[in-house]
Amino acid sequence: MKDYYQVLGVSRGASPEEIKKAYRGLAHKYHPDKAGGDEAKFKEVNEAYQILSDVKKRAEYDRFGRTFSAGGGPASGGDGFGGPAGWGWDVNFGDMGNFGDLGDIFETFFEGMGMKPRRKAYERGTDLELGVEVTLEEAKFGKTVNLEYGTRVACEACKGLGYRADAGLKRCEHCGGRGEIRESRNTFFGNFVQVVTCNECRGTGEVPVALCHDCKGEGRNSGKRSVQVEIRSGVADGQIIKVKGMGEAGERKAEAGDLYVRVHVKSHPSFERRGDDLYMDLEVPVTDIILGKKRTIIVLGGGKAELVIPAGFDPSQELKIHGEGMTKHASLIVRLKIKTPRLNSKAKKLVEELEKLLGEE
């Protein structure tokens, strides 16, 4: 008779939480779909947990060394999952939350029942990501960049087929040309017979008579690709541009991956970008603010724009020049910085007289 407490590595007085914790750790360790898993151990751990996690079954087991409740697993004459022939399984799905591959088991099950399409014959190429750096001016006005990068490209010798075209294909002997085989798989849900894609022909039902010597049958080799990427006006820092089909070549004419180009916009010494608006600081003498003058400023890209400073303008406020931001709908926002002049004796006397006049008002 198995000692279920010993199987889970807990004492007879273990709390339900301790039993659950021990079960999760062991089930994860021995899961048959994991590297180093042990199917027999996994079933044994599951069997122990089904008994010890149920208050009634655990009480029966502690008293008699077995259970008498329906669906009690091997200790009660069942098949380990509750009930005869594997039906009415007593599996606590709430305790399976930490099994990252539980979805794979369901996928396998439904695929075998014909409820899920079989995988494509050959692997799609991997997506790639590259970075490109542009200036703030280039981000505003747009630019076309040429990129060259290393990746796997279609084999030139066989034109991506992976085999000699003149030799052709023959029927796959492993699956008899059906492209699929039946295989039996044991899981903690029971034993399933499922239809899976043939590994020899990848589901095509045919295999090459003579593989390409250059690419060893893969249809692709290491190489370089080049592409022109349009950086559109107003592009944001960190924006990603997708170039379809310019990633890694697919295996044996399978679909190529995509290229993702991440744009990095360099900072500018004179302009600060906030969204689509641009900010700049402009140093002006105090007289320009007092008298209200017009200034010609250099905008991003080297053009010129007129800035009118209203008489008596509060320099803590900001002035806007519409249409001079990153787009035609955005603005250049100017922050005024007062430049204090050095006064000679004559100028100082004039300022003092001005102060008196202002005080009289």
PDB file of N, CA, C and O in Angstrom, residues 152-226:
ATOM      1  N   ARG A 152      19.196  35.308 -42.420  1.00  0.00           N
ATOM      2  CA  ARG A 152      19.143  34.150 -43.315  1.00  0.00           C
ATOM      3  C   ARG A 152      18.282  34.495 -44.526  1.00  0.00           C
ATOM      4  O   ARG A 152      17.156  34.978 -44.386  1.00  0.00           O
ATOM      5  N   VAL A 153      18.844  34.229 -45.696  1.00  0.00           N
ATOM      6  CA  VAL A 153      18.178  34.552 -46.955  1.00  0.00           C
ATOM      7  C   VAL A 153      17.951  33.271 -47.744  1.00  0.00           C
ATOM      8  O   VAL A 153      18.536  32.227 -47.456  1.00  0.00           O
ATOM      9  N   ALA A 154      17.083  33.351 -48.746  1.00  0.00           N
ATOM     10  CA  ALA A 154      16.790  32.179 -49.574  1.00  0.00           C
ATOM     11  C   ALA A 154      18.060  31.679 -50.263  1.00  0.00           C
ATOM     12  O   ALA A 154      18.858  32.473 -50.772  1.00  0.00           O
ATOM     13  N   CYS A 155      18.251  30.388 -50.241  1.00  0.00           N
ATOM     14  CA  CYS A 155      19.432  29.773 -50.852  1.00  0.00           C
ATOM     15  C   CYS A 155      19.422  30.026 -52.363  1.00  0.00           C
ATOM     16  O   CYS A 155      18.431  29.748 -53.050  1.00  0.00           O
ATOM     17  N   GLU A 156      20.523  30.545 -52.875  1.00  0.00           N
ATOM     18  CA  GLU A 156      20.593  30.851 -54.300  1.00  0.00           C
ATOM     19  C   GLU A 156      20.713  29.589 -55.147  1.00  0.00           C
ATOM     20  O   GLU A 156      20.212  29.537 -56.268  1.00  0.00           O
ATOM     21  N   ALA A 157      21.370  28.563 -54.608  1.00  0.00           N
ATOM     22  CA  ALA A 157      21.597  27.345 -55.381  1.00  0.00           C
ATOM     23  C   ALA A 157      20.298  26.627 -55.741  1.00  0.00           C
ATOM     24  O   ALA A 157      20.126  26.127 -56.852  1.00  0.00           O
ATOM     25  N   CYS A 158      19.367  26.585 -54.763  1.00  0.00           N
ATOM     26  CA  CYS A 158      18.119  25.849 -54.997  1.00  0.00           C
ATOM     27  C   CYS A 158      16.904  26.774 -55.062  1.00  0.00           C
ATOM     28  O   CYS A 158      15.767  26.308 -55.098  1.00  0.00           O
ATOM     29  N   LYS A 159      17.159  28.088 -55.060  1.00  0.00           N
ATOM     30  CA  LYS A 159      16.088  29.076 -55.107  1.00  0.00           C
ATOM     31  C   LYS A 159      15.116  28.947 -53.934  1.00  0.00           C
ATOM     32  O   LYS A 159      13.914  29.213 -54.044  1.00  0.00           O
ATOM     33  N   GLY A 160      15.662  28.499 -52.799  1.00  0.00           N
ATOM     34  CA  GLY A 160      14.842  28.412 -51.594  1.00  0.00           C
ATOM     35  C   GLY A 160      14.069  27.121 -51.435  1.00  0.00           C
ATOM     36  O   GLY A 160      13.374  26.926 -50.431  1.00  0.00           O
ATOM     37  N   LEU A 161      14.174  26.189 -52.410  1.00  0.00           N
ATOM     38  CA  LEU A 161      13.409  24.937 -52.323  1.00  0.00           C
ATOM     39  C   LEU A 161      13.943  24.000 -51.242  1.00  0.00           C
ATOM     40  O   LEU A 161      13.193  23.295 -50.573  1.00  0.00           O
ATOM     41  N   GLY A 162      15.259  23.972 -51.078  1.00  0.00           N
ATOM     42  CA  GLY A 162      15.865  23.042 -50.126  1.00  0.00           C
ATOM     43  C   GLY A 162      16.267  21.723 -50.761  1.00  0.00           C
ATOM     44  O   GLY A 162      16.856  20.864 -50.105  1.00  0.00           O
ATOM     45  N   TYR A 163      15.972  21.549 -52.045  1.00  0.00           N
ATOM     46  CA  TYR A 163      16.319  20.306 -52.735  1.00  0.00           C
ATOM     47  C   TYR A 163      16.561  20.608 -54.210  1.00  0.00           C
ATOM     48  O   TYR A 163      16.229  21.684 -54.708  1.00  0.00           O
ATOM     49  N   ARG A 164      17.132  19.625 -54.905  1.00  0.00           N
ATOM     50  CA  ARG A 164      17.398  19.787 -56.327  1.00  0.00           C
ATOM     51  C   ARG A 164      16.101  19.667 -57.111  1.00  0.00           C
ATOM     52  O   ARG A 164      15.416  18.637 -57.062  1.00  0.00           O
ATOM     53  N   ALA A 165      15.755  20.716 -57.814  1.00  0.00           N
ATOM     54  CA  ALA A 165      14.488  20.721 -58.551  1.00  0.00           C
ATOM     55  C   ALA A 165      14.454  19.656 -59.633  1.00  0.00           C
ATOM     56  O   ALA A 165      13.389  19.078 -59.910  1.00  0.00           O
ATOM     57  N   ASP A 166      15.632  19.386 -60.221  1.00  0.00           N
ATOM     58  CA  ASP A 166      15.654  18.384 -61.302  1.00  0.00           C
ATOM     59  C   ASP A 166      15.417  16.977 -60.782  1.00  0.00           C
ATOM     60  O   ASP A 166      14.928  16.105 -61.503  1.00  0.00           O
ATOM     61  N   ALA A 167      15.746  16.724 -59.499  1.00  0.00           N
ATOM     62  CA  ALA A 167      15.527  15.397 -58.916  1.00  0.00           C
ATOM     63  C   ALA A 167      14.091  15.224 -58.449  1.00  0.00           C
ATOM     64  O   ALA A 167      13.551  14.116 -58.424  1.00  0.00           O
ATOM     65  N   GLY A 168      13.461  16.325 -58.071  1.00  0.00           N
ATOM     66  CA  GLY A 168      12.049  16.273 -57.699  1.00  0.00           C
ATOM     67  C   GLY A 168      11.782  15.712 -56.312  1.00  0.00           C
ATOM     68  O   GLY A 168      12.669  15.633 -55.459  1.00  0.00           O
ATOM     69  N   LEU A 169      10.525  15.287 -56.107  1.00  0.00           N
ATOM     70  CA  LEU A 169      10.052  14.785 -54.814  1.00  0.00           C
ATOM     71  C   LEU A 169       9.542  13.354 -54.954  1.00  0.00           C
ATOM     72  O   LEU A 169       9.224  12.900 -56.043  1.00  0.00           O
ATOM     73  N   LYS A 170       9.471  12.686 -53.818  1.00  0.00           N
ATOM     74  CA  LYS A 170       8.896  11.352 -53.782  1.00  0.00           C
ATOM     75  C   LYS A 170       7.954  11.240 -52.585  1.00  0.00           C
ATOM     76  O   LYS A 170       7.995  12.067 -51.675  1.00  0.00           O
ATOM     77  N   ARG A 171       7.139  10.203 -52.588  1.00  0.00           N
ATOM     78  CA  ARG A 171       6.180  10.026 -51.497  1.00  0.00           C
ATOM     79  C   ARG A 171       6.901   9.715 -50.191  1.00  0.00           C
ATOM     80  O   ARG A 171       7.877   8.961 -50.168  1.00  0.00           O
ATOM     81  N   CYS A 172       6.412  10.311 -49.124  1.00  0.00           N
ATOM     82  CA  CYS A 172       7.002  10.074 -47.802  1.00  0.00           C
ATOM     83  C   CYS A 172       6.628   8.674 -47.333  1.00  0.00           C
ATOM     84  O   CYS A 172       5.437   8.334 -47.230  1.00  0.00           O
ATOM     85  N   GLU A 173       7.635   7.872 -47.044  1.00  0.00           N
ATOM     86  CA  GLU A 173       7.389   6.497 -46.600  1.00  0.00           C
ATOM     87  C   GLU A 173       6.939   6.433 -45.144  1.00  0.00           C
ATOM     88  O   GLU A 173       6.255   5.495 -44.732  1.00  0.00           O
ATOM     89  N   HIS A 174       7.319   7.444 -44.377  1.00  0.00           N
ATOM     90  CA  HIS A 174       6.991   7.421 -42.942  1.00  0.00           C
ATOM     91  C   HIS A 174       5.485   7.525 -42.707  1.00  0.00           C
ATOM     92  O   HIS A 174       4.942   6.871 -41.821  1.00  0.00           O
ATOM     93  N   CYS A 175       4.824   8.363 -43.501  1.00  0.00           N
ATOM     94  CA  CYS A 175       3.376   8.548 -43.324  1.00  0.00           C
ATOM     95  C   CYS A 175       2.570   7.998 -44.490  1.00  0.00           C
ATOM     96  O   CYS A 175       1.342   8.140 -44.509  1.00  0.00           O
ATOM     97  N   GLY A 176       3.253   7.403 -45.479  1.00  0.00           N
ATOM     98  CA  GLY A 176       2.568   6.867 -46.636  1.00  0.00           C
ATOM     99  C   GLY A 176       1.977   7.930 -47.537  1.00  0.00           C
ATOM    100  O   GLY A 176       1.014   7.670 -48.269  1.00  0.00           O
ATOM    101  N   GLY A 177       2.523   9.157 -47.464  1.00  0.00           N
ATOM    102  CA  GLY A 177       2.031  10.242 -48.312  1.00  0.00           C
ATOM    103  C   GLY A 177       0.836  10.983 -47.746  1.00  0.00           C
ATOM    104  O   GLY A 177       0.311  11.901 -48.381  1.00  0.00           O
ATOM    105  N   ARG A 178       0.398  10.620 -46.534  1.00  0.00           N
ATOM    106  CA  ARG A 178      -0.771  11.290 -45.936  1.00  0.00           C
ATOM    107  C   ARG A 178      -0.413  12.620 -45.275  1.00  0.00           C
ATOM    108  O   ARG A 178      -1.285  13.450 -45.027  1.00  0.00           O
ATOM    109  N   GLY A 179       0.833  12.791 -44.917  1.00  0.00           N
ATOM    110  CA  GLY A 179       1.241  14.026 -44.250  1.00  0.00           C
ATOM    111  C   GLY A 179       0.974  14.045 -42.767  1.00  0.00           C
ATOM    112  O   GLY A 179       1.249  15.034 -42.098  1.00  0.00           O
ATOM    113  N   GLU A 180       0.428  12.935 -42.239  1.00  0.00           N
ATOM    114  CA  GLU A 180       0.127  12.868 -40.819  1.00  0.00           C
ATOM    115  C   GLU A 180       0.204  11.424 -40.347  1.00  0.00           C
ATOM    116  O   GLU A 180       0.070  10.480 -41.136  1.00  0.00           O
ATOM    117  N   ILE A 181       0.455  11.274 -39.062  1.00  0.00           N
ATOM    118  CA  ILE A 181       0.524   9.935 -38.466  1.00  0.00           C
ATOM    119  C   ILE A 181      -0.304   9.934 -37.186  1.00  0.00           C
ATOM    120  O   ILE A 181      -0.605  10.988 -36.622  1.00  0.00           O
ATOM    121  N   ARG A 182      -0.659   8.733 -36.758  1.00  0.00           N
ATOM    122  CA  ARG A 182      -1.378   8.577 -35.497  1.00  0.00           C
ATOM    123  C   ARG A 182      -0.382   8.158 -34.428  1.00  0.00           C
ATOM    124  O   ARG A 182       0.444   7.279 -34.642  1.00  0.00           O
ATOM    125  N   GLU A 183      -0.469   8.795 -33.281  1.00  0.00           N
ATOM    126  CA  GLU A 183       0.414   8.429 -32.187  1.00  0.00           C
ATOM    127  C   GLU A 183      -0.351   8.455 -30.874  1.00  0.00           C
ATOM    128  O   GLU A 183      -1.330   9.171 -30.710  1.00  0.00           O
ATOM    129  N   SER A 184       0.105   7.638 -29.947  1.00  0.00           N
ATOM    130  CA  SER A 184      -0.521   7.549 -28.638  1.00  0.00           C
ATOM    131  C   SER A 184       0.290   8.358 -27.649  1.00  0.00           C
ATOM    132  O   SER A 184       1.524   8.319 -27.656  1.00  0.00           O
ATOM    133  N   ARG A 185      -0.416   9.082 -26.790  1.00  0.00           N
ATOM    134  CA  ARG A 185       0.274   9.914 -25.800  1.00  0.00           C
ATOM    135  C   ARG A 185      -0.425   9.810 -24.464  1.00  0.00           C
ATOM    136  O   ARG A 185      -1.651   9.919 -24.381  1.00  0.00           O
ATOM    137  N   ASN A 186       0.357   9.593 -23.435  1.00  0.00           N
ATOM    138  CA  ASN A 186      -0.183   9.525 -22.079  1.00  0.00           C
ATOM    139  C   ASN A 186      -0.049  10.877 -21.398  1.00  0.00           C
ATOM    140  O   ASN A 186       1.014  11.487 -21.421  1.00  0.00           O
ATOM    141  N   THR A 187      -1.143  11.368 -20.846  1.00  0.00           N
ATOM    142  CA  THR A 187      -1.125  12.598 -20.070  1.00  0.00           C
ATOM    143  C   THR A 187      -1.847  12.331 -18.759  1.00  0.00           C
ATOM    144  O   THR A 187      -2.371  11.230 -18.530  1.00  0.00           O
ATOM    145  N   PHE A 188      -1.895  13.306 -17.879  1.00  0.00           N
ATOM    146  CA  PHE A 188      -2.590  13.077 -16.617  1.00  0.00           C
ATOM    147  C   PHE A 188      -4.100  13.043 -16.816  1.00  0.00           C
ATOM    148  O   PHE A 188      -4.843  12.734 -15.897  1.00  0.00           O
ATOM    149  N   PHE A 189      -4.595  13.355 -18.045  1.00  0.00           N
ATOM    150  CA  PHE A 189      -6.005  13.177 -18.360  1.00  0.00           C
ATOM    151  C   PHE A 189      -6.305  11.741 -18.820  1.00  0.00           C
ATOM    152  O   PHE A 189      -7.439  11.342 -18.925  1.00  0.00           O
ATOM    153  N   GLY A 190      -5.262  11.001 -19.128  1.00  0.00           N
ATOM    154  CA  GLY A 190      -5.440   9.642 -19.617  1.00  0.00           C
ATOM    155  C   GLY A 190      -4.641   9.419 -20.890  1.00  0.00           C
ATOM    156  O   GLY A 190      -3.780  10.203 -21.253  1.00  0.00           O
ATOM    157  N   ASN A 191      -4.943   8.347 -21.587  1.00  0.00           N
ATOM    158  CA  ASN A 191      -4.229   7.970 -22.799  1.00  0.00           C
ATOM    159  C   ASN A 191      -5.020   8.450 -24.016  1.00  0.00           C
ATOM    160  O   ASN A 191      -6.200   8.154 -24.152  1.00  0.00           O
ATOM    161  N   PHE A 192      -4.350   9.213 -24.898  1.00  0.00           N
ATOM    162  CA  PHE A 192      -5.012   9.743 -26.086  1.00  0.00           C
ATOM    163  C   PHE A 192      -4.316   9.257 -27.341  1.00  0.00           C
ATOM    164  O   PHE A 192      -3.088   9.231 -27.405  1.00  0.00           O
ATOM    165  N   VAL A 193      -5.102   8.904 -28.335  1.00  0.00           N
ATOM    166  CA  VAL A 193      -4.583   8.611 -29.667  1.00  0.00           C
ATOM    167  C   VAL A 193      -4.917   9.824 -30.517  1.00  0.00           C
ATOM    168  O   VAL A 193      -6.074  10.222 -30.612  1.00  0.00           O
ATOM    169  N   GLN A 194      -3.905  10.405 -31.100  1.00  0.00           N
ATOM    170  CA  GLN A 194      -4.129  11.636 -31.839  1.00  0.00           C
ATOM    171  C   GLN A 194      -3.452  11.592 -33.202  1.00  0.00           C
ATOM    172  O   GLN A 194      -2.528  10.816 -33.431  1.00  0.00           O
ATOM    173  N   VAL A 195      -3.943  12.439 -34.080  1.00  0.00           N
ATOM    174  CA  VAL A 195      -3.364  12.583 -35.411  1.00  0.00           C
ATOM    175  C   VAL A 195      -2.449  13.797 -35.375  1.00  0.00           C
ATOM    176  O   VAL A 195      -2.879  14.889 -35.023  1.00  0.00           O
ATOM    177  N   VAL A 196      -1.179  13.592 -35.726  1.00  0.00           N
ATOM    178  CA  VAL A 196      -0.204  14.681 -35.684  1.00  0.00           C
ATOM    179  C   VAL A 196       0.492  14.791 -37.034  1.00  0.00           C
ATOM    180  O   VAL A 196       0.478  13.859 -37.841  1.00  0.00           O
ATOM    181  N   THR A 197       1.099  15.921 -37.265  1.00  0.00           N
ATOM    182  CA  THR A 197       1.825  16.170 -38.510  1.00  0.00           C
ATOM    183  C   THR A 197       3.068  15.278 -38.584  1.00  0.00           C
ATOM    184  O   THR A 197       3.793  15.126 -37.607  1.00  0.00           O
ATOM    185  N   CYS A 198       3.300  14.712 -39.726  1.00  0.00           N
ATOM    186  CA  CYS A 198       4.464  13.851 -39.927  1.00  0.00           C
ATOM    187  C   CYS A 198       5.742  14.690 -39.860  1.00  0.00           C
ATOM    188  O   CYS A 198       5.871  15.708 -40.552  1.00  0.00           O
ATOM    189  N   ASN A 199       6.679  14.265 -39.018  1.00  0.00           N
ATOM    190  CA  ASN A 199       7.931  14.999 -38.859  1.00  0.00           C
ATOM    191  C   ASN A 199       8.860  14.861 -40.064  1.00  0.00           C
ATOM    192  O   ASN A 199       9.710  15.717 -40.303  1.00  0.00           O
ATOM    193  N   GLU A 200       8.714  13.793 -40.807  1.00  0.00           N
ATOM    194  CA  GLU A 200       9.616  13.549 -41.931  1.00  0.00           C
ATOM    195  C   GLU A 200       9.305  14.480 -43.108  1.00  0.00           C
ATOM    196  O   GLU A 200      10.210  15.010 -43.737  1.00  0.00           O
ATOM    197  N   CYS A 201       8.034  14.662 -43.414  1.00  0.00           N
ATOM    198  CA  CYS A 201       7.661  15.484 -44.571  1.00  0.00           C
ATOM    199  C   CYS A 201       7.016  16.798 -44.180  1.00  0.00           C
ATOM    200  O   CYS A 201       6.610  17.566 -45.048  1.00  0.00           O
ATOM    201  N   ARG A 202       6.905  17.042 -42.884  1.00  0.00           N
ATOM    202  CA  ARG A 202       6.299  18.274 -42.352  1.00  0.00           C
ATOM    203  C   ARG A 202       4.868  18.468 -42.853  1.00  0.00           C
ATOM    204  O   ARG A 202       4.410  19.585 -43.069  1.00  0.00           O
ATOM    205  N   GLY A 203       4.161  17.387 -43.043  1.00  0.00           N
ATOM    206  CA  GLY A 203       2.757  17.486 -43.424  1.00  0.00           C
ATOM    207  C   GLY A 203       2.499  17.578 -44.910  1.00  0.00           C
ATOM    208  O   GLY A 203       1.346  17.647 -45.331  1.00  0.00           O
ATOM    209  N   THR A 204       3.537  17.574 -45.735  1.00  0.00           N
ATOM    210  CA  THR A 204       3.325  17.714 -47.181  1.00  0.00           C
ATOM    211  C   THR A 204       3.051  16.373 -47.861  1.00  0.00           C
ATOM    212  O   THR A 204       2.504  16.343 -48.964  1.00  0.00           O
ATOM    213  N   GLY A 205       3.465  15.274 -47.237  1.00  0.00           N
ATOM    214  CA  GLY A 205       3.280  13.949 -47.839  1.00  0.00           C
ATOM    215  C   GLY A 205       4.373  13.582 -48.819  1.00  0.00           C
ATOM    216  O   GLY A 205       4.372  12.476 -49.368  1.00  0.00           O
ATOM    217  N   GLU A 206       5.327  14.514 -49.054  1.00  0.00           N
ATOM    218  CA  GLU A 206       6.416  14.266 -49.995  1.00  0.00           C
ATOM    219  C   GLU A 206       7.748  14.687 -49.377  1.00  0.00           C
ATOM    220  O   GLU A 206       7.805  15.623 -48.562  1.00  0.00           O
ATOM    221  N   VAL A 207       8.800  14.007 -49.795  1.00  0.00           N
ATOM    222  CA  VAL A 207      10.145  14.344 -49.341  1.00  0.00           C
ATOM    223  C   VAL A 207      11.050  14.459 -50.567  1.00  0.00           C
ATOM    224  O   VAL A 207      10.800  13.835 -51.611  1.00  0.00           O
ATOM    225  N   PRO A 208      12.103  15.285 -50.479  1.00  0.00           N
ATOM    226  CA  PRO A 208      13.006  15.460 -51.623  1.00  0.00           C
ATOM    227  C   PRO A 208      13.775  14.183 -51.951  1.00  0.00           C
ATOM    228  O   PRO A 208      14.145  13.405 -51.056  1.00  0.00           O
ATOM    229  N   VAL A 209      14.032  14.002 -53.213  1.00  0.00           N
ATOM    230  CA  VAL A 209      14.876  12.891 -53.641  1.00  0.00           C
ATOM    231  C   VAL A 209      16.339  13.207 -53.336  1.00  0.00           C
ATOM    232  O   VAL A 209      17.095  12.350 -52.888  1.00  0.00           O
ATOM    233  N   ALA A 210      16.746  14.456 -53.557  1.00  0.00           N
ATOM    234  CA  ALA A 210      18.129  14.874 -53.305  1.00  0.00           C
ATOM    235  C   ALA A 210      18.129  16.270 -52.684  1.00  0.00           C
ATOM    236  O   ALA A 210      17.654  17.225 -53.301  1.00  0.00           O
ATOM    237  N   LEU A 211      18.628  16.370 -51.461  1.00  0.00           N
ATOM    238  CA  LEU A 211      18.678  17.662 -50.770  1.00  0.00           C
ATOM    239  C   LEU A 211      19.725  18.577 -51.406  1.00  0.00           C
ATOM    240  O   LEU A 211      20.699  18.112 -51.999  1.00  0.00           O
ATOM    241  N   CYS A 212      19.509  19.865 -51.259  1.00  0.00           N
ATOM    242  CA  CYS A 212      20.485  20.846 -51.743  1.00  0.00           C
ATOM    243  C   CYS A 212      21.723  20.797 -50.853  1.00  0.00           C
ATOM    244  O   CYS A 212      21.616  20.865 -49.624  1.00  0.00           O
ATOM    245  N   HIS A 213      22.904  20.691 -51.463  1.00  0.00           N
ATOM    246  CA  HIS A 213      24.142  20.602 -50.687  1.00  0.00           C
ATOM    247  C   HIS A 213      24.523  21.937 -50.052  1.00  0.00           C
ATOM    248  O   HIS A 213      25.179  21.977 -49.021  1.00  0.00           O
ATOM    249  N   ASP A 214      24.105  23.034 -50.659  1.00  0.00           N
ATOM    250  CA  ASP A 214      24.476  24.354 -50.139  1.00  0.00           C
ATOM    251  C   ASP A 214      23.761  24.687 -48.838  1.00  0.00           C
ATOM    252  O   ASP A 214      24.357  25.196 -47.893  1.00  0.00           O
ATOM    253  N   CYS A 215      22.449  24.434 -48.776  1.00  0.00           N
ATOM    254  CA  CYS A 215      21.670  24.803 -47.583  1.00  0.00           C
ATOM    255  C   CYS A 215      21.295  23.603 -46.734  1.00  0.00           C
ATOM    256  O   CYS A 215      20.586  23.747 -45.731  1.00  0.00           O
ATOM    257  N   LYS A 216      21.736  22.395 -47.115  1.00  0.00           N
ATOM    258  CA  LYS A 216      21.461  21.159 -46.369  1.00  0.00           C
ATOM    259  C   LYS A 216      19.959  20.900 -46.223  1.00  0.00           C
ATOM    260  O   LYS A 216      19.492  20.364 -45.223  1.00  0.00           O
ATOM    261  N   GLY A 217      19.202  21.323 -47.236  1.00  0.00           N
ATOM    262  CA  GLY A 217      17.770  21.029 -47.254  1.00  0.00           C
ATOM    263  C   GLY A 217      16.896  22.063 -46.588  1.00  0.00           C
ATOM    264  O   GLY A 217      15.672  21.935 -46.590  1.00  0.00           O
ATOM    265  N   GLU A 218      17.493  23.099 -46.019  1.00  0.00           N
ATOM    266  CA  GLU A 218      16.693  24.091 -45.300  1.00  0.00           C
ATOM    267  C   GLU A 218      16.096  25.152 -46.219  1.00  0.00           C
ATOM    268  O   GLU A 218      15.099  25.783 -45.887  1.00  0.00           O
ATOM    269  N   GLY A 219      16.726  25.367 -47.361  1.00  0.00           N
ATOM    270  CA  GLY A 219      16.207  26.364 -48.290  1.00  0.00           C
ATOM    271  C   GLY A 219      16.653  27.780 -47.991  1.00  0.00           C
ATOM    272  O   GLY A 219      16.186  28.727 -48.627  1.00  0.00           O
ATOM    273  N   ARG A 220      17.567  27.942 -47.055  1.00  0.00           N
ATOM    274  CA  ARG A 220      18.055  29.279 -46.699  1.00  0.00           C
ATOM    275  C   ARG A 220      19.461  29.184 -46.143  1.00  0.00           C
ATOM    276  O   ARG A 220      19.850  28.174 -45.558  1.00  0.00           O
ATOM    277  N   ASN A 221      20.219  30.261 -46.335  1.00  0.00           N
ATOM    278  CA  ASN A 221      21.593  30.356 -45.853  1.00  0.00           C
ATOM    279  C   ASN A 221      21.797  31.711 -45.175  1.00  0.00           C
ATOM    280  O   ASN A 221      20.984  32.619 -45.312  1.00  0.00           O
ATOM    281  N   SER A 222      22.921  31.836 -44.507  1.00  0.00           N
ATOM    282  CA  SER A 222      23.280  33.130 -43.925  1.00  0.00           C
ATOM    283  C   SER A 222      23.662  34.090 -45.050  1.00  0.00           C
ATOM    284  O   SER A 222      24.355  33.716 -45.992  1.00  0.00           O
ATOM    285  N   GLY A 223      23.185  35.324 -44.941  1.00  0.00           N
ATOM    286  CA  GLY A 223      23.480  36.304 -45.976  1.00  0.00           C
ATOM    287  C   GLY A 223      23.129  37.705 -45.511  1.00  0.00           C
ATOM    288  O   GLY A 223      23.010  37.964 -44.309  1.00  0.00           O
ATOM    289  N   LYS A 224      22.958  38.604 -46.451  1.00  0.00           N
ATOM    290  CA  LYS A 224      22.634  39.992 -46.129  1.00  0.00           C
ATOM    291  C   LYS A 224      21.430  40.446 -46.946  1.00  0.00           C
ATOM    292  O   LYS A 224      21.204  39.992 -48.065  1.00  0.00           O
ATOM    293  N   ARG A 225      20.666  41.357 -46.337  1.00  0.00           N
ATOM    294  CA  ARG A 225      19.550  41.968 -47.025  1.00  0.00           C
ATOM    295  C   ARG A 225      19.694  43.484 -46.929  1.00  0.00           C
ATOM    296  O   ARG A 225      20.317  44.007 -45.996  1.00  0.00           O
ATOM    297  N   SER A 226      19.156  44.182 -47.884  1.00  0.00           N
ATOM    298  CA  SER A 226      19.163  45.645 -47.847  1.00  0.00           C
ATOM    299  C   SER A 226      17.760  46.135 -48.177  1.00  0.00           C
ATOM    300  O   SER A 226      17.028  45.510 -48.958  1.00  0.00           O
TER     301      SER A 226
END
